[in-house]
Amino acid sequence: MTDVEKPINFIQQVINADLSAGRVKKVITRFPPEPNGYLHIGHAKSICVNFGLAEQYGGICNLRFDDTNPEKEDEEFVQAIIEDVEWLGYDLGEGPCYASNYFEQLYIWAKYLITQGKAYVCELNAEQMREYRGTLTEVGKNSPFRDRTAVESLSLLEDMRLGLIDEGAMTLRAKIDMASPNINLRDPVLYRIKKMAHQRTGDKWNIYPSYDFAHGQEDAIEGVTHSVCTLEFAANRPLYEWFTTNLPLPSIPRQYEFGRLNLNYTITSKRKLKQLVDQGHVDGWSDPRMPTISGLRRRGVSAAAIRNFCNSLAVAKTDGTVDMAQFEHFIRDDLNVNAGRAMCVFKPFLITLSNYSEQEQFNVPCHPNREELGQRTLDFGRQIYIDRSDFSEDTTLSRKKFKRLVIGEYVRLRSAYIIRADEIIKDAAGEIIEVIASLVPDTVGQDAPEGIRPRGVIHWVSKHTSADCTVNVYDRLFTVASPDEGDRDMLDYLNPDSLVEMTGCKVEAGLVDAIAGDHYQFEREGYFTRDSGDLDNLVFNCTIGLRDNWKA
Ligand code: ATP
Ligand code: MG
């Protein structure tokens, strides 16, 4: 479906109404990752929704780092996130925003709440605070520090900030309602003491704002009109609105929630992906088996495929799990149109042409239906490699079942000659090491002569110019559709065969300088890109097979 045909989603309905009522002049959205890991396919959906809305309405979308917790955050993640968002094709305008740039302003607002009698410094420790909070069925109890004077709270908050108070000894809390049915409103914490340097503000702060106190205020500072997040924040919305009501903010943003994207056979939780990385189950965040944007990129998935997939999904008010096959459909669709053709033999099997001693070059199109992608040159010579699986010693196999080479019969070499297999050469151990064949002259680009019926068309490379390479073929990372469901330990369901590394493969000479990120269809095998993780060697990663032959 094109954008025009697609029914508008509930957020677009809200925006249309806001624009026509004049409540909003320019749509401003944001994508607010915490830099505590790499972005995954779920984030891609959020990016497409937020940047997509800004694009559609001629507004802007800020990439804003929610860097309020120095404990888990790192500059490496900041850089990786910027790279991923830009690679997906979105413009960062004047650059990313950082929550940490607003720490000063947030602190001023915290003091404002205190002076309004709407916040206080509390000395309950974490355990006591839990006790006082109550449960879903039981109301909470007021903190004994709730009614201390504003003057005292202001002075203690300043001491907290200056590092004069121990971690965990005090917090700043909003004074809302300990009996609220919404636990988020039971005097939530606004600031915690963390005597920890921050990657951007250094040692300046000994206290850091909570997500809830920071997020809506950051939105207000940036003039965000529609703060779009995932459903798990729905219960935080009353608190978000409590702040926008009780603080003198420069603008009043509104929060809307949509369903998270989950994909089966993988996980979309940064925390769990981090566990896979930290425990060495994968080769870092960008391992081609990871559902991270950088992993998908290294795998050879294009940015367009990710965008097309995300934009095909509903923006709904319920969480959903999408079938991996649906994503793969978009990956394949894109590669079929955009990947240049090439030949690579995974298990080289030597063929010597007894009646041919020349060397030739053939110019062949890079893509069968896209002339504009140009031509490539194939070298041809007396010795070539075909794939081991394309020759069988069993001559009784029917033509229908085995459309490949057997002794006494013909096949066409893709874009080259028709050949006939004549004789098998074995080594002392009885292993076939070579097949002697003969070439049928004048068959390049020509129909087979009378009386010659090739069994099929197979791929090949020349022996004298093909290059050695390694090919990585991937399977799903997990053996079950929902590896982290309920109390499952995802590690129990890791697929031991998710990576098959094949060395000693042979690729046509033109791919010696293949560029990581360029896409190729290896004829009859699948779609590949050069591995960006090992540019010293010629390594190709399989993005996806030609057909969906994966069985559930
Ligand atoms: P995770 O649960 O993987 O740690 P997160 O929500 O903690 O993700 P953030 O860095 O806070 O990660 O996410 C940034 C934005 O991306 C948030 O607005 C969040 O709602 C959105 N987001 C995260 N995961 C998904 C998902 N699976 N589908 C859609 N949006 C997502
Ligand atoms: Mg989060």
XYZ file of C-alpha atoms and ligand atoms in Angstrom:
584
model
C 0.000 0.000 0.000
C 1.252 3.470 -0.730
C 0.932 6.222 1.843
C -2.029 7.659 -0.011
C -4.114 4.522 0.236
C -3.274 3.826 3.837
C -5.960 4.866 6.325
C -4.606 7.467 8.706
C -3.659 6.274 12.166
C -4.943 7.648 15.463
C -1.957 9.939 15.939
C -2.459 11.467 12.503
C -6.119 11.990 13.422
C -5.090 13.853 16.561
C -2.595 15.973 14.608
C -5.138 16.798 11.905
C -7.597 17.925 14.561
C -4.926 19.990 16.376
C -3.884 21.685 13.162
C -7.367 22.488 12.000
C -8.383 23.825 15.426
C -5.258 25.988 15.423
C -3.971 24.403 18.656
C -0.765 23.481 16.868
C 0.997 25.453 14.134
C 4.028 23.293 13.510
C 4.284 19.628 14.380
C 7.295 18.815 16.542
C 8.017 15.238 17.572
C 11.032 13.556 19.099
C 12.708 10.186 19.295
C 14.199 9.871 22.789
C 16.528 6.889 23.216
C 18.490 6.340 26.356
C 22.136 5.851 25.274
C 22.488 2.590 27.179
C 22.625 0.250 24.200
C 22.298 0.079 20.433
C 19.023 0.664 18.642
C 16.989 -2.337 17.535
C 14.209 -2.968 15.032
C 11.601 -1.880 17.602
C 13.313 1.503 17.845
C 13.257 1.659 14.049
C 9.493 1.627 14.178
C 9.472 4.472 16.673
C 11.962 6.381 14.490
C 9.812 5.871 11.397
C 6.694 6.972 13.274
C 8.239 10.093 14.816
C 10.442 11.236 11.940
C 7.722 10.141 9.529
C 5.108 12.380 11.180
C 7.478 15.344 11.132
C 8.181 14.735 7.447
C 4.531 14.310 6.560
C 3.431 17.512 8.308
C 6.434 19.628 7.396
C 7.538 19.756 11.020
C 10.647 18.597 12.802
C 11.667 15.579 14.817
C 14.429 15.834 17.402
C 16.734 12.981 18.173
C 17.004 13.515 21.893
C 19.244 11.504 24.140
C 17.523 10.728 27.401
C 20.831 10.763 29.197
C 19.604 11.142 32.749
C 21.211 8.012 34.169
C 25.027 8.037 33.899
C 25.233 4.562 35.429
C 24.446 2.684 32.227
C 25.138 5.256 29.577
C 28.100 5.587 27.310
C 29.397 7.794 24.505
C 29.815 4.685 22.316
C 26.048 4.269 22.379
C 25.470 7.949 21.585
C 27.624 7.680 18.464
C 26.073 4.381 17.376
C 22.555 5.802 17.735
C 23.399 8.881 15.669
C 24.901 6.697 12.961
C 21.853 4.420 12.899
C 19.272 7.204 12.693
C 21.176 8.920 9.881
C 21.714 5.649 8.064
C 17.978 5.008 8.214
C 17.706 8.166 6.168
C 16.603 10.774 8.672
C 18.008 14.249 8.979
C 19.189 15.389 12.389
C 18.818 19.026 11.444
C 20.900 21.045 13.866
C 22.139 17.898 15.543
C 20.927 15.786 18.415
C 19.457 17.182 21.645
C 20.502 15.996 25.067
C 18.400 15.822 28.227
C 21.585 16.682 30.104
C 21.579 20.129 28.460
C 18.441 20.859 30.458
C 19.692 19.800 33.901
C 19.959 23.405 35.074
C 16.416 24.241 34.007
C 15.034 21.041 35.522
C 16.683 21.926 38.806
C 15.057 25.351 38.758
C 11.681 23.739 38.206
C 12.301 21.279 41.030
C 12.912 24.203 43.396
C 9.800 25.870 42.035
C 7.701 22.841 42.983
C 9.146 22.954 46.487
C 8.273 26.612 46.915
C 4.756 25.819 45.721
C 4.434 23.144 48.413
C 4.389 20.477 45.706
C 7.686 18.711 46.366
C 9.753 17.765 49.395
C 13.013 16.118 50.326
C 12.282 12.683 51.747
C 14.625 10.665 53.950
C 12.963 7.277 53.603
C 15.370 4.722 52.213
C 14.467 2.589 49.196
C 13.002 -0.207 51.278
C 10.935 2.094 53.463
C 9.745 3.931 50.409
C 8.475 0.682 48.920
C 6.675 -0.079 52.152
C 5.034 3.336 52.279
C 4.028 3.198 48.658
C 1.320 0.573 49.139
C 0.214 -1.804 46.406
C -2.323 -1.977 43.614
C -4.962 -2.963 46.161
C -3.722 -0.981 49.140
C -3.295 2.767 49.453
C 0.089 4.155 50.466
C 1.055 6.099 53.594
C 2.364 9.623 53.731
C 6.086 9.961 54.296
C 6.947 11.447 57.715
C 8.993 14.053 55.805
C 6.111 15.144 53.623
C 5.239 18.240 55.588
C 8.686 19.621 56.218
C 9.015 23.282 55.287
C 9.905 24.460 51.830
C 12.909 26.260 53.272
C 14.232 23.042 54.743
C 13.624 21.054 51.528
C 15.324 23.718 49.444
C 18.368 23.660 51.643
C 18.536 19.847 51.685
C 18.115 19.661 47.902
C 21.048 22.025 47.532
C 23.094 19.805 49.870
C 22.122 16.784 47.776
C 23.242 18.548 44.648
C 26.554 19.556 46.171
C 27.331 15.983 47.168
C 26.994 16.586 50.907
C 24.451 13.794 51.385
C 25.090 10.063 51.005
C 23.638 8.166 48.080
C 20.295 6.620 48.967
C 19.847 8.789 52.069
C 17.469 11.303 50.501
C 15.348 11.865 47.428
C 13.267 14.722 46.134
C 9.643 13.675 45.722
C 6.569 15.302 44.277
C 3.746 15.812 46.762
C 0.732 14.407 44.950
C -1.442 11.694 46.474
C -0.349 8.599 48.373
C -3.860 7.180 47.987
C -4.028 7.534 44.210
C -5.117 4.367 42.412
C -2.279 5.172 39.988
C 0.925 4.245 41.796
C 2.876 6.651 39.581
C 1.122 9.490 41.406
C 2.055 8.323 44.906
C 4.664 10.980 45.525
C 7.040 9.900 42.737
C 10.767 10.496 43.002
C 12.036 13.512 41.050
C 15.729 13.368 41.953
C 18.087 10.698 43.228
C 21.581 11.154 44.569
C 24.196 9.560 42.320
C 27.741 10.591 42.998
C 28.778 9.664 39.570
C 30.316 11.542 36.681
C 28.124 12.010 33.640
C 29.539 11.537 30.124
C 28.543 15.084 29.220
C 28.212 17.118 32.407
C 31.198 15.592 34.177
C 31.250 16.022 37.967
C 28.856 18.909 37.975
C 25.881 17.004 39.378
C 25.491 14.665 42.300
C 21.773 14.300 41.692
C 20.012 13.144 38.537
C 16.366 13.588 37.548
C 14.016 10.646 37.162
C 12.612 9.734 33.752
C 9.192 11.077 34.714
C 10.449 14.415 35.959
C 12.721 14.856 32.962
C 10.772 13.634 29.996
C 7.762 15.925 29.712
C 9.807 18.949 30.703
C 12.346 18.171 27.985
C 9.444 17.955 25.558
C 8.201 21.348 26.753
C 11.622 22.966 26.369
C 11.895 21.703 22.808
C 8.343 22.740 21.962
C 7.383 19.156 21.202
C 3.706 19.109 20.276
C 3.120 15.361 20.101
C 5.217 13.224 22.400
C 4.733 9.766 20.974
C 5.913 6.813 23.025
C 5.031 3.170 23.615
C 2.130 1.786 25.611
C 4.031 0.960 28.758
C 4.131 4.696 29.439
C 0.342 5.047 29.420
C 0.217 4.838 33.222
C 2.839 7.600 33.424
C 0.708 9.982 31.397
C -1.258 11.393 34.414
C 2.084 12.242 35.991
C 3.330 13.746 32.728
C 0.234 15.943 32.794
C 0.634 16.753 36.480
C 3.953 18.367 35.622
C 2.631 20.228 32.617
C -0.173 21.571 34.839
C 1.954 22.469 37.846
C 5.079 23.908 36.257
C 5.458 27.202 34.377
C 6.527 25.487 31.171
C 7.230 27.295 27.901
C 4.832 24.992 26.036
C 2.379 22.226 26.793
C 3.278 18.969 25.066
C 0.918 15.991 24.979
C 1.816 12.363 25.248
C 0.354 9.640 23.025
C 1.114 5.952 23.221
C 1.199 3.285 20.531
C 1.952 -0.449 20.603
C 5.518 -1.716 20.694
C 6.835 -3.715 17.814
C 7.835 -7.233 18.760
C 9.248 -9.618 16.217
C 9.123 -13.360 16.686
C 12.272 -15.503 16.777
C 14.179 -12.563 18.163
C 14.078 -10.141 21.071
C 13.520 -6.407 21.191
C 14.755 -5.522 24.620
C 17.991 -3.596 24.960
C 18.640 -5.159 28.323
C 18.478 -8.684 26.916
C 20.438 -7.792 23.799
C 23.084 -6.341 26.089
C 23.193 -9.627 27.952
C 23.875 -11.490 24.686
C 26.687 -9.051 23.940
C 28.208 -8.944 27.416
C 28.175 -12.724 27.781
C 29.720 -13.251 24.357
C 26.849 -15.177 22.786
C 27.177 -12.930 19.737
C 29.965 -10.915 18.134
C 28.982 -7.566 19.651
C 25.965 -5.341 19.146
C 26.466 -5.375 15.371
C 26.565 -9.127 14.986
C 24.591 -9.837 11.794
C 22.258 -12.112 13.764
C 21.235 -9.310 16.093
C 17.972 -7.407 15.497
C 19.909 -4.191 16.042
C 19.957 -1.620 13.258
C 23.736 -1.970 13.041
C 23.457 -5.773 12.973
C 20.886 -5.622 10.193
C 23.124 -3.213 8.281
C 26.134 -5.513 8.629
C 23.906 -8.379 7.567
C 23.100 -6.525 4.351
C 19.554 -5.358 5.040
C 18.990 -1.988 3.409
C 17.656 1.076 5.177
C 14.810 1.193 2.659
C 13.733 -2.340 3.550
C 13.611 -1.430 7.248
C 11.649 1.754 6.542
C 9.228 0.004 4.204
C 8.633 -2.710 6.770
C 8.096 -0.280 9.651
C 5.811 1.919 7.584
C 3.715 -1.082 6.600
C 2.886 -1.777 10.244
C -0.145 -0.385 11.984
C 0.339 2.357 14.541
C -2.107 0.869 16.986
C -3.100 1.103 20.608
C -2.166 -2.499 21.290
C 1.171 -4.287 21.369
C 1.676 -6.811 18.644
C 4.085 -9.474 17.554
C 4.963 -9.453 13.903
C 6.070 -12.523 12.046
C 9.718 -12.461 11.041
C 8.620 -13.677 7.595
C 6.836 -10.365 7.102
C 10.076 -8.465 7.685
C 11.922 -10.881 5.410
C 9.408 -10.232 2.679
C 10.403 -6.547 2.663
C 14.102 -7.389 2.770
C 13.795 -9.696 -0.217
C 11.565 -7.322 -2.145
C 14.123 -4.574 -1.903
C 17.126 -6.753 -2.703
C 15.476 -8.380 -5.687
C 15.215 -4.965 -7.295
C 18.461 -3.448 -6.072
C 21.072 -6.180 -5.690
C 23.503 -6.687 -8.549
C 24.043 -10.247 -9.685
C 27.286 -12.114 -9.084
C 28.538 -15.675 -8.903
C 30.095 -17.350 -5.910
C 30.806 -21.049 -5.538
C 30.570 -22.219 -1.933
C 32.055 -25.706 -2.350
C 34.418 -25.427 -5.315
C 34.500 -28.421 -7.603
C 37.022 -28.361 -10.433
C 35.973 -28.812 -14.053
C 38.619 -29.000 -16.767
C 37.455 -28.362 -20.307
C 39.435 -30.797 -22.459
C 38.600 -29.131 -25.790
C 39.266 -25.537 -24.763
C 42.520 -23.752 -24.018
C 41.652 -20.106 -24.429
C 40.789 -17.310 -22.054
C 37.777 -15.158 -22.710
C 35.823 -12.399 -21.077
C 32.082 -11.973 -21.227
C 30.281 -8.742 -20.529
C 27.075 -9.498 -18.743
C 24.452 -7.263 -17.155
C 24.670 -6.627 -13.405
C 20.914 -6.951 -13.214
C 18.607 -8.822 -15.614
C 15.943 -6.105 -15.732
C 17.856 -2.975 -14.841
C 20.172 -1.943 -17.594
C 21.106 1.222 -15.725
C 23.008 -0.860 -13.190
C 25.593 -1.510 -15.884
C 27.676 -4.480 -16.909
C 30.302 -6.642 -15.319
C 33.044 -8.748 -16.800
C 33.273 -12.483 -16.289
C 36.538 -14.292 -16.957
C 36.329 -17.703 -18.571
C 39.081 -20.255 -19.014
C 40.017 -23.904 -19.393
C 39.423 -24.628 -15.718
C 36.396 -23.485 -13.811
C 34.752 -24.216 -10.495
C 31.171 -25.239 -10.092
C 29.532 -26.096 -6.793
C 30.069 -29.630 -5.495
C 26.318 -30.039 -5.164
C 25.885 -29.330 -8.888
C 27.553 -32.580 -9.929
C 26.336 -36.077 -9.191
C 27.997 -39.397 -9.853
C 24.556 -40.946 -10.023
C 23.562 -40.944 -13.687
C 20.187 -42.520 -13.000
C 18.784 -39.333 -11.464
C 15.903 -38.030 -13.570
C 16.320 -34.779 -15.480
C 13.446 -33.325 -13.522
C 14.878 -34.154 -10.134
C 18.463 -33.200 -10.825
C 18.776 -30.241 -13.166
C 22.536 -30.256 -12.867
C 25.578 -32.025 -14.197
C 26.047 -35.803 -14.588
C 28.443 -37.765 -16.786
C 27.352 -37.832 -20.399
C 24.919 -34.962 -20.077
C 24.863 -31.204 -20.626
C 24.319 -28.122 -18.495
C 24.562 -24.483 -19.340
C 27.007 -22.376 -17.391
C 25.194 -19.167 -16.491
C 25.988 -16.441 -19.071
C 28.511 -18.743 -20.777
C 28.852 -22.002 -22.657
C 27.018 -25.286 -22.575
C 29.280 -28.082 -21.362
C 29.085 -31.866 -21.164
C 30.658 -33.956 -18.378
C 32.858 -36.732 -19.737
C 35.058 -38.274 -17.107
C 35.556 -38.378 -13.328
C 39.065 -38.137 -11.855
C 39.496 -39.521 -8.332
C 42.368 -39.377 -5.875
C 43.940 -42.384 -4.171
C 41.293 -42.271 -1.442
C 38.530 -42.500 -4.024
C 37.411 -38.888 -3.629
C 36.441 -37.087 -6.807
C 38.906 -34.259 -7.372
C 37.993 -33.173 -10.845
C 35.658 -33.749 -13.736
C 36.809 -33.575 -17.340
C 34.204 -31.949 -19.534
C 33.881 -30.652 -23.053
C 32.582 -27.317 -24.163
C 29.990 -26.938 -26.887
C 31.349 -24.175 -29.147
C 29.329 -21.122 -30.106
C 26.779 -21.528 -27.344
C 27.394 -18.281 -25.447
C 24.194 -16.299 -25.639
C 22.870 -18.798 -28.209
C 20.227 -21.483 -27.999
C 21.432 -25.043 -27.608
C 22.189 -26.737 -30.964
C 19.895 -29.484 -32.279
C 20.062 -32.636 -30.207
C 21.637 -31.032 -27.141
C 19.365 -30.567 -24.172
C 21.048 -29.021 -21.127
C 19.624 -30.299 -17.846
C 19.712 -26.874 -16.276
C 21.692 -23.693 -15.719
C 24.363 -23.626 -13.040
C 26.688 -20.956 -11.688
C 30.472 -21.101 -11.889
C 33.648 -19.052 -11.586
C 36.925 -19.238 -13.487
C 39.800 -20.917 -11.698
C 42.426 -18.442 -12.865
C 40.838 -15.208 -11.639
C 38.287 -16.106 -8.977
C 39.119 -15.079 -5.432
C 39.018 -17.030 -2.199
C 36.425 -15.845 0.238
C 34.557 -16.803 3.347
C 30.799 -16.909 3.381
C 28.710 -16.585 6.524
C 25.223 -18.012 6.385
C 22.820 -17.251 9.191
C 19.810 -18.881 10.662
C 17.502 -17.446 13.284
C 19.127 -16.573 16.564
C 16.545 -18.482 18.575
C 14.913 -21.838 18.059
C 11.487 -20.785 19.312
C 9.161 -17.968 18.312
C 9.104 -16.289 21.720
C 12.377 -16.979 23.496
C 11.726 -14.524 26.327
C 8.100 -15.327 27.019
C 7.024 -15.788 30.632
C 9.817 -17.154 32.804
C 11.794 -18.579 29.905
C 15.531 -18.042 29.912
C 16.338 -16.954 26.374
C 19.756 -18.603 26.631
C 18.073 -22.020 26.678
C 16.721 -21.296 23.215
C 19.776 -19.923 21.445
C 20.122 -21.618 18.071
C 23.542 -23.339 18.025
C 23.469 -23.302 14.214
C 22.623 -19.636 13.811
C 25.975 -19.068 12.092
C 27.583 -21.361 9.539
C 30.959 -20.113 8.357
C 32.168 -21.525 5.062
C 35.800 -20.970 4.150
C 37.458 -21.640 0.803
C 34.573 -20.342 -1.278
C 35.357 -18.816 -4.675
C 33.862 -15.588 -5.915
C 34.108 -13.945 -9.332
C 37.083 -11.602 -9.638
C 35.013 -8.430 -9.825
C 34.033 -8.804 -6.184
C 37.537 -8.652 -4.738
C 36.951 -4.996 -3.958
C 33.315 -5.355 -2.963
C 32.172 -2.597 -0.646
C 30.421 -3.416 2.620
C 26.856 -2.255 2.236
C 26.687 -2.971 -1.489
C 24.189 -5.705 -2.140
C 24.683 -8.739 -4.360
C 22.552 -11.600 -5.397
C 24.837 -14.602 -5.621
C 23.122 -16.520 -8.392
C 21.067 -19.443 -7.088
C 22.285 -18.878 -3.518
C 20.879 -15.742 -1.975
C 21.570 -12.104 -1.184
C 24.912 -11.073 0.244
C 26.977 -8.119 1.309
C 30.604 -7.796 2.247
C 31.175 -8.056 5.996
C 32.103 -4.687 7.480
C 33.450 -6.410 10.581
C 36.446 -7.966 8.812
C 37.622 -5.841 5.908
C 41.115 -7.393 5.949
C 39.647 -10.518 4.474
C 37.094 -11.134 1.782
C 34.063 -12.188 3.796
C 30.464 -12.140 2.640
C 27.418 -12.251 4.885
C 24.229 -13.836 3.700
C 21.449 -11.315 4.155
C 18.683 -13.707 3.226
C 17.986 -16.647 0.936
C 16.300 -16.221 -2.428
C 13.088 -17.810 -1.315
C 11.381 -18.255 1.989
C 12.214 -21.886 2.617
C 12.380 -21.628 6.355
C 9.952 -23.986 8.002
C 8.335 -23.266 11.344
P 14.209 -1.413 25.590
O 12.976 -1.926 26.232
O 14.680 -2.192 24.431
O 15.311 -1.080 26.552
P 13.493 1.259 25.759
O 12.088 1.653 25.587
O 13.983 1.208 27.144
O 13.753 -0.057 24.959
P 14.515 3.709 24.918
O 15.901 4.060 24.600
O 13.900 4.296 26.120
O 14.486 2.151 24.990
O 13.569 3.901 23.652
C 13.495 5.057 22.888
C 12.158 5.113 22.229
O 11.952 3.955 21.424
C 11.026 5.165 23.225
O 10.131 6.191 22.854
C 10.386 3.820 23.118
O 9.017 3.917 23.359
C 10.692 3.408 21.682
N 10.748 1.956 21.566
C 11.562 1.122 22.244
N 11.315 -0.158 21.923
C 10.317 -0.138 21.003
C 9.593 -1.150 20.278
N 9.869 -2.449 20.453
N 8.646 -0.749 19.412
C 8.380 0.550 19.228
N 9.006 1.539 19.876
C 9.968 1.218 20.761
Mg 13.327 3.043 28.142
